[in-house]
Amino acid sequence: MAKVPSAVVAASGLVGGYGVARWTRKRQLGGVVLAVAGATAAQQWRQQAGGKAAGALTVAYLTAFAGSHPLAKKIGAWPAVFGVAGAVALASWAVADRHA
């Protein structure tokens, strides 16, 4: 079975978490999606790039989640989510996936 790149996992967690929260109107379900994808990506980052890189990418993932909220007030919710997801995906690819 082909392995899903960590960049895709992380971006999907941000986009999917928001989508689930919005469409179900249950923020907790969105949080579960966000957390599961984040944990999965962090495990991949650790395996592919080591502990320090995994820690830095995890901080970037959480910062992107938190930063999407004020950004959404300026540019809209979906553009903010897609923007931060793209940034995390790019960082993940550059740090971990590119070398795999």
Short mmCIF file of N, CA and C in Angstrom, two decimals:
data_model
loop_
_atom_site.label_atom_id
_atom_site.label_comp_id
_atom_site.label_asym_id
_atom_site.label_seq_id
_atom_site.Cartn_x
_atom_site.Cartn_y
_atom_site.Cartn_z
N MET A 1 0.84 -1.18 0.00
CA MET A 1 0.00 0.00 0.00
C MET A 1 0.89 1.24 0.00
N ALA A 2 0.55 2.19 -0.84
CA ALA A 2 1.32 3.43 -0.93
C ALA A 2 1.08 4.29 0.31
N LYS A 3 2.14 4.90 0.76
CA LYS A 3 2.07 5.76 1.95
C LYS A 3 1.62 7.17 1.55
N VAL A 4 0.69 7.71 2.28
CA VAL A 4 0.22 9.07 2.03
C VAL A 4 1.26 10.03 2.59
N PRO A 5 1.73 10.98 1.79
CA PRO A 5 2.75 11.93 2.27
C PRO A 5 2.24 12.71 3.49
N SER A 6 3.15 13.01 4.38
CA SER A 6 2.77 13.75 5.60
C SER A 6 2.21 15.12 5.27
N ALA A 7 2.65 15.72 4.17
CA ALA A 7 2.11 17.02 3.77
C ALA A 7 0.62 16.92 3.49
N VAL A 8 0.21 15.83 2.85
CA VAL A 8 -1.21 15.62 2.55
C VAL A 8 -1.99 15.35 3.83
N VAL A 9 -1.42 14.56 4.72
CA VAL A 9 -2.08 14.25 5.99
C VAL A 9 -2.31 15.52 6.80
N ALA A 10 -1.28 16.34 6.92
CA ALA A 10 -1.39 17.57 7.72
C ALA A 10 -2.39 18.55 7.10
N ALA A 11 -2.29 18.77 5.81
CA ALA A 11 -3.22 19.70 5.15
C ALA A 11 -4.65 19.19 5.25
N SER A 12 -4.81 17.89 5.09
CA SER A 12 -6.15 17.29 5.20
C SER A 12 -6.73 17.43 6.60
N GLY A 13 -5.87 17.37 7.60
CA GLY A 13 -6.33 17.54 8.98
C GLY A 13 -6.86 18.94 9.23
N LEU A 14 -6.18 19.93 8.68
CA LEU A 14 -6.64 21.32 8.86
C LEU A 14 -7.92 21.58 8.08
N VAL A 15 -7.94 21.18 6.82
CA VAL A 15 -9.13 21.40 5.99
C VAL A 15 -10.28 20.52 6.47
N GLY A 16 -10.00 19.25 6.70
CA GLY A 16 -11.04 18.32 7.14
C GLY A 16 -11.59 18.66 8.51
N GLY A 17 -10.74 19.08 9.41
CA GLY A 17 -11.19 19.46 10.75
C GLY A 17 -12.17 20.62 10.68
N TYR A 18 -11.82 21.62 9.88
CA TYR A 18 -12.73 22.76 9.75
C TYR A 18 -14.03 22.34 9.06
N GLY A 19 -13.89 21.57 8.00
CA GLY A 19 -15.08 21.13 7.27
C GLY A 19 -16.04 20.33 8.13
N VAL A 20 -15.51 19.40 8.89
CA VAL A 20 -16.36 18.58 9.77
C VAL A 20 -17.02 19.46 10.82
N ALA A 21 -16.26 20.35 11.42
CA ALA A 21 -16.84 21.24 12.45
C ALA A 21 -17.94 22.11 11.87
N ARG A 22 -17.71 22.62 10.68
CA ARG A 22 -18.70 23.51 10.06
C ARG A 22 -19.96 22.76 9.64
N TRP A 23 -19.78 21.61 8.98
CA TRP A 23 -20.94 20.91 8.43
C TRP A 23 -21.75 20.14 9.46
N THR A 24 -21.09 19.68 10.52
CA THR A 24 -21.84 18.97 11.57
C THR A 24 -22.31 19.92 12.66
N ARG A 25 -21.74 21.13 12.69
CA ARG A 25 -21.99 22.10 13.75
C ARG A 25 -21.55 21.57 15.12
N LYS A 26 -20.58 20.69 15.09
CA LYS A 26 -20.01 20.13 16.32
C LYS A 26 -18.49 20.34 16.27
N ARG A 27 -18.07 21.36 16.97
CA ARG A 27 -16.64 21.71 16.95
C ARG A 27 -15.77 20.57 17.46
N GLN A 28 -16.31 19.80 18.41
CA GLN A 28 -15.53 18.70 18.98
C GLN A 28 -15.18 17.66 17.91
N LEU A 29 -16.10 17.39 16.99
CA LEU A 29 -15.81 16.43 15.93
C LEU A 29 -14.71 16.95 15.01
N GLY A 30 -14.76 18.22 14.72
CA GLY A 30 -13.68 18.83 13.93
C GLY A 30 -12.35 18.74 14.66
N GLY A 31 -12.40 18.92 15.97
CA GLY A 31 -11.19 18.80 16.77
C GLY A 31 -10.61 17.40 16.75
N VAL A 32 -11.48 16.41 16.72
CA VAL A 32 -11.01 15.02 16.63
C VAL A 32 -10.28 14.79 15.30
N VAL A 33 -10.87 15.27 14.21
CA VAL A 33 -10.23 15.14 12.90
C VAL A 33 -8.87 15.84 12.91
N LEU A 34 -8.85 17.06 13.42
CA LEU A 34 -7.61 17.83 13.51
C LEU A 34 -6.55 17.10 14.33
N ALA A 35 -6.94 16.56 15.47
CA ALA A 35 -6.00 15.88 16.37
C ALA A 35 -5.48 14.57 15.78
N VAL A 36 -6.36 13.77 15.20
CA VAL A 36 -5.93 12.48 14.63
C VAL A 36 -4.97 12.70 13.47
N ALA A 37 -5.32 13.63 12.59
CA ALA A 37 -4.43 13.92 11.46
C ALA A 37 -3.10 14.51 11.94
N GLY A 38 -3.15 15.39 12.94
CA GLY A 38 -1.93 15.97 13.48
C GLY A 38 -1.03 14.93 14.11
N ALA A 39 -1.62 14.01 14.86
CA ALA A 39 -0.82 12.94 15.49
C ALA A 39 -0.22 12.01 14.43
N THR A 40 -0.99 11.72 13.41
CA THR A 40 -0.50 10.86 12.33
C THR A 40 0.65 11.54 11.59
N ALA A 41 0.47 12.82 11.27
CA ALA A 41 1.53 13.56 10.59
C ALA A 41 2.78 13.66 11.47
N ALA A 42 2.58 13.91 12.76
CA ALA A 42 3.73 14.03 13.67
C ALA A 42 4.53 12.73 13.73
N GLN A 43 3.83 11.61 13.71
CA GLN A 43 4.52 10.32 13.71
C GLN A 43 5.33 10.15 12.42
N GLN A 44 4.75 10.53 11.31
CA GLN A 44 5.47 10.46 10.04
C GLN A 44 6.67 11.40 10.04
N TRP A 45 6.47 12.62 10.54
CA TRP A 45 7.57 13.58 10.59
C TRP A 45 8.73 13.04 11.43
N ARG A 46 8.40 12.42 12.55
CA ARG A 46 9.43 11.86 13.44
C ARG A 46 10.21 10.77 12.71
N GLN A 47 9.50 9.90 11.99
CA GLN A 47 10.15 8.81 11.28
C GLN A 47 11.01 9.30 10.12
N GLN A 48 10.53 10.32 9.44
CA GLN A 48 11.20 10.78 8.23
C GLN A 48 12.30 11.82 8.48
N ALA A 49 12.11 12.65 9.50
CA ALA A 49 13.03 13.78 9.67
C ALA A 49 13.61 13.91 11.07
N GLY A 50 13.16 13.08 12.02
CA GLY A 50 13.70 13.15 13.37
C GLY A 50 12.84 13.96 14.32
N GLY A 51 13.19 13.87 15.60
CA GLY A 51 12.39 14.48 16.66
C GLY A 51 12.33 16.00 16.63
N LYS A 52 13.45 16.66 16.38
CA LYS A 52 13.45 18.13 16.36
C LYS A 52 12.58 18.66 15.23
N ALA A 53 12.72 18.07 14.07
CA ALA A 53 11.91 18.50 12.92
C ALA A 53 10.44 18.22 13.18
N ALA A 54 10.14 17.07 13.77
CA ALA A 54 8.75 16.74 14.09
C ALA A 54 8.17 17.73 15.08
N GLY A 55 8.96 18.12 16.06
CA GLY A 55 8.51 19.12 17.03
C GLY A 55 8.23 20.46 16.37
N ALA A 56 9.12 20.88 15.49
CA ALA A 56 8.94 22.16 14.80
C ALA A 56 7.72 22.13 13.89
N LEU A 57 7.52 21.03 13.18
CA LEU A 57 6.37 20.92 12.29
C LEU A 57 5.06 20.82 13.08
N THR A 58 5.11 20.19 14.23
CA THR A 58 3.92 20.12 15.08
C THR A 58 3.55 21.51 15.58
N VAL A 59 4.54 22.29 15.97
CA VAL A 59 4.29 23.68 16.37
C VAL A 59 3.71 24.46 15.20
N ALA A 60 4.23 24.25 14.00
CA ALA A 60 3.71 24.94 12.82
C ALA A 60 2.26 24.55 12.56
N TYR A 61 1.93 23.28 12.73
CA TYR A 61 0.56 22.78 12.55
C TYR A 61 -0.39 23.46 13.53
N LEU A 62 -0.01 23.49 14.79
CA LEU A 62 -0.86 24.10 15.81
C LEU A 62 -0.95 25.62 15.63
N THR A 63 0.15 26.23 15.23
CA THR A 63 0.14 27.67 14.97
C THR A 63 -0.75 28.00 13.78
N ALA A 64 -0.71 27.14 12.76
CA ALA A 64 -1.57 27.34 11.60
C ALA A 64 -3.04 27.26 12.00
N PHE A 65 -3.37 26.29 12.82
CA PHE A 65 -4.74 26.17 13.30
C PHE A 65 -5.16 27.42 14.05
N ALA A 66 -4.34 27.85 14.98
CA ALA A 66 -4.67 29.03 15.78
C ALA A 66 -4.67 30.29 14.91
N GLY A 67 -3.74 30.39 13.99
CA GLY A 67 -3.63 31.57 13.15
C GLY A 67 -4.72 31.69 12.11
N SER A 68 -5.36 30.57 11.79
CA SER A 68 -6.43 30.63 10.79
C SER A 68 -7.64 31.41 11.31
N HIS A 69 -7.81 31.45 12.61
CA HIS A 69 -8.97 32.15 13.18
C HIS A 69 -8.91 33.66 12.96
N PRO A 70 -7.84 34.35 13.35
CA PRO A 70 -7.80 35.79 13.07
C PRO A 70 -7.68 36.08 11.57
N LEU A 71 -7.01 35.20 10.85
CA LEU A 71 -6.88 35.38 9.41
C LEU A 71 -8.25 35.30 8.73
N ALA A 72 -9.11 34.43 9.23
CA ALA A 72 -10.46 34.27 8.67
C ALA A 72 -11.27 35.55 8.77
N LYS A 73 -11.01 36.34 9.79
CA LYS A 73 -11.74 37.61 9.94
C LYS A 73 -11.34 38.61 8.86
N LYS A 74 -10.15 38.43 8.29
CA LYS A 74 -9.66 39.35 7.27
C LYS A 74 -9.97 38.88 5.85
N ILE A 75 -9.87 37.57 5.61
CA ILE A 75 -10.01 37.08 4.24
C ILE A 75 -11.13 36.06 4.05
N GLY A 76 -11.77 35.66 5.12
CA GLY A 76 -12.82 34.64 5.04
C GLY A 76 -12.33 33.31 5.56
N ALA A 77 -13.27 32.48 5.99
CA ALA A 77 -12.91 31.22 6.65
C ALA A 77 -12.22 30.23 5.72
N TRP A 78 -12.85 29.92 4.60
CA TRP A 78 -12.25 28.91 3.71
C TRP A 78 -10.91 29.37 3.14
N PRO A 79 -10.78 30.61 2.67
CA PRO A 79 -9.45 31.03 2.19
C PRO A 79 -8.38 30.95 3.29
N ALA A 80 -8.75 31.27 4.52
CA ALA A 80 -7.79 31.19 5.62
C ALA A 80 -7.37 29.75 5.87
N VAL A 81 -8.34 28.85 5.89
CA VAL A 81 -8.04 27.43 6.14
C VAL A 81 -7.17 26.88 5.01
N PHE A 82 -7.54 27.16 3.76
CA PHE A 82 -6.73 26.66 2.65
C PHE A 82 -5.34 27.29 2.64
N GLY A 83 -5.24 28.54 3.03
CA GLY A 83 -3.94 29.20 3.08
C GLY A 83 -3.00 28.58 4.11
N VAL A 84 -3.50 28.39 5.32
CA VAL A 84 -2.63 27.80 6.35
C VAL A 84 -2.35 26.34 6.07
N ALA A 85 -3.32 25.63 5.48
CA ALA A 85 -3.09 24.22 5.12
C ALA A 85 -2.00 24.13 4.06
N GLY A 86 -2.03 25.03 3.11
CA GLY A 86 -0.99 25.04 2.08
C GLY A 86 0.39 25.35 2.66
N ALA A 87 0.43 26.27 3.59
CA ALA A 87 1.71 26.62 4.23
C ALA A 87 2.28 25.44 5.01
N VAL A 88 1.42 24.75 5.75
CA VAL A 88 1.87 23.58 6.51
C VAL A 88 2.29 22.46 5.57
N ALA A 89 1.55 22.26 4.50
CA ALA A 89 1.90 21.22 3.54
C ALA A 89 3.26 21.51 2.91
N LEU A 90 3.50 22.76 2.56
CA LEU A 90 4.78 23.13 1.97
C LEU A 90 5.93 22.90 2.95
N ALA A 91 5.74 23.31 4.19
CA ALA A 91 6.77 23.10 5.21
C ALA A 91 7.01 21.61 5.44
N SER A 92 5.94 20.84 5.49
CA SER A 92 6.06 19.40 5.70
C SER A 92 6.82 18.74 4.55
N TRP A 93 6.48 19.13 3.35
CA TRP A 93 7.18 18.57 2.19
C TRP A 93 8.66 18.93 2.23
N ALA A 94 8.96 20.20 2.52
CA ALA A 94 10.34 20.67 2.51
C ALA A 94 11.19 19.99 3.58
N VAL A 95 10.61 19.76 4.74
CA VAL A 95 11.37 19.23 5.87
C VAL A 95 11.38 17.69 5.89
N ALA A 96 10.26 17.07 5.55
CA ALA A 96 10.16 15.62 5.75
C ALA A 96 9.93 14.83 4.46
N ASP A 97 8.94 15.19 3.68
CA ASP A 97 8.57 14.37 2.53
C ASP A 97 9.58 14.40 1.40
N ARG A 98 10.21 15.50 1.21
CA ARG A 98 11.17 15.65 0.11
C ARG A 98 12.30 14.63 0.23
N HIS A 99 12.65 14.26 1.43
CA HIS A 99 13.78 13.35 1.67
C HIS A 99 13.36 11.88 1.70
N ALA A 100 12.05 11.65 1.74
CA ALA A 100 11.57 10.25 1.86
C ALA A 100 11.62 9.53 0.54
#
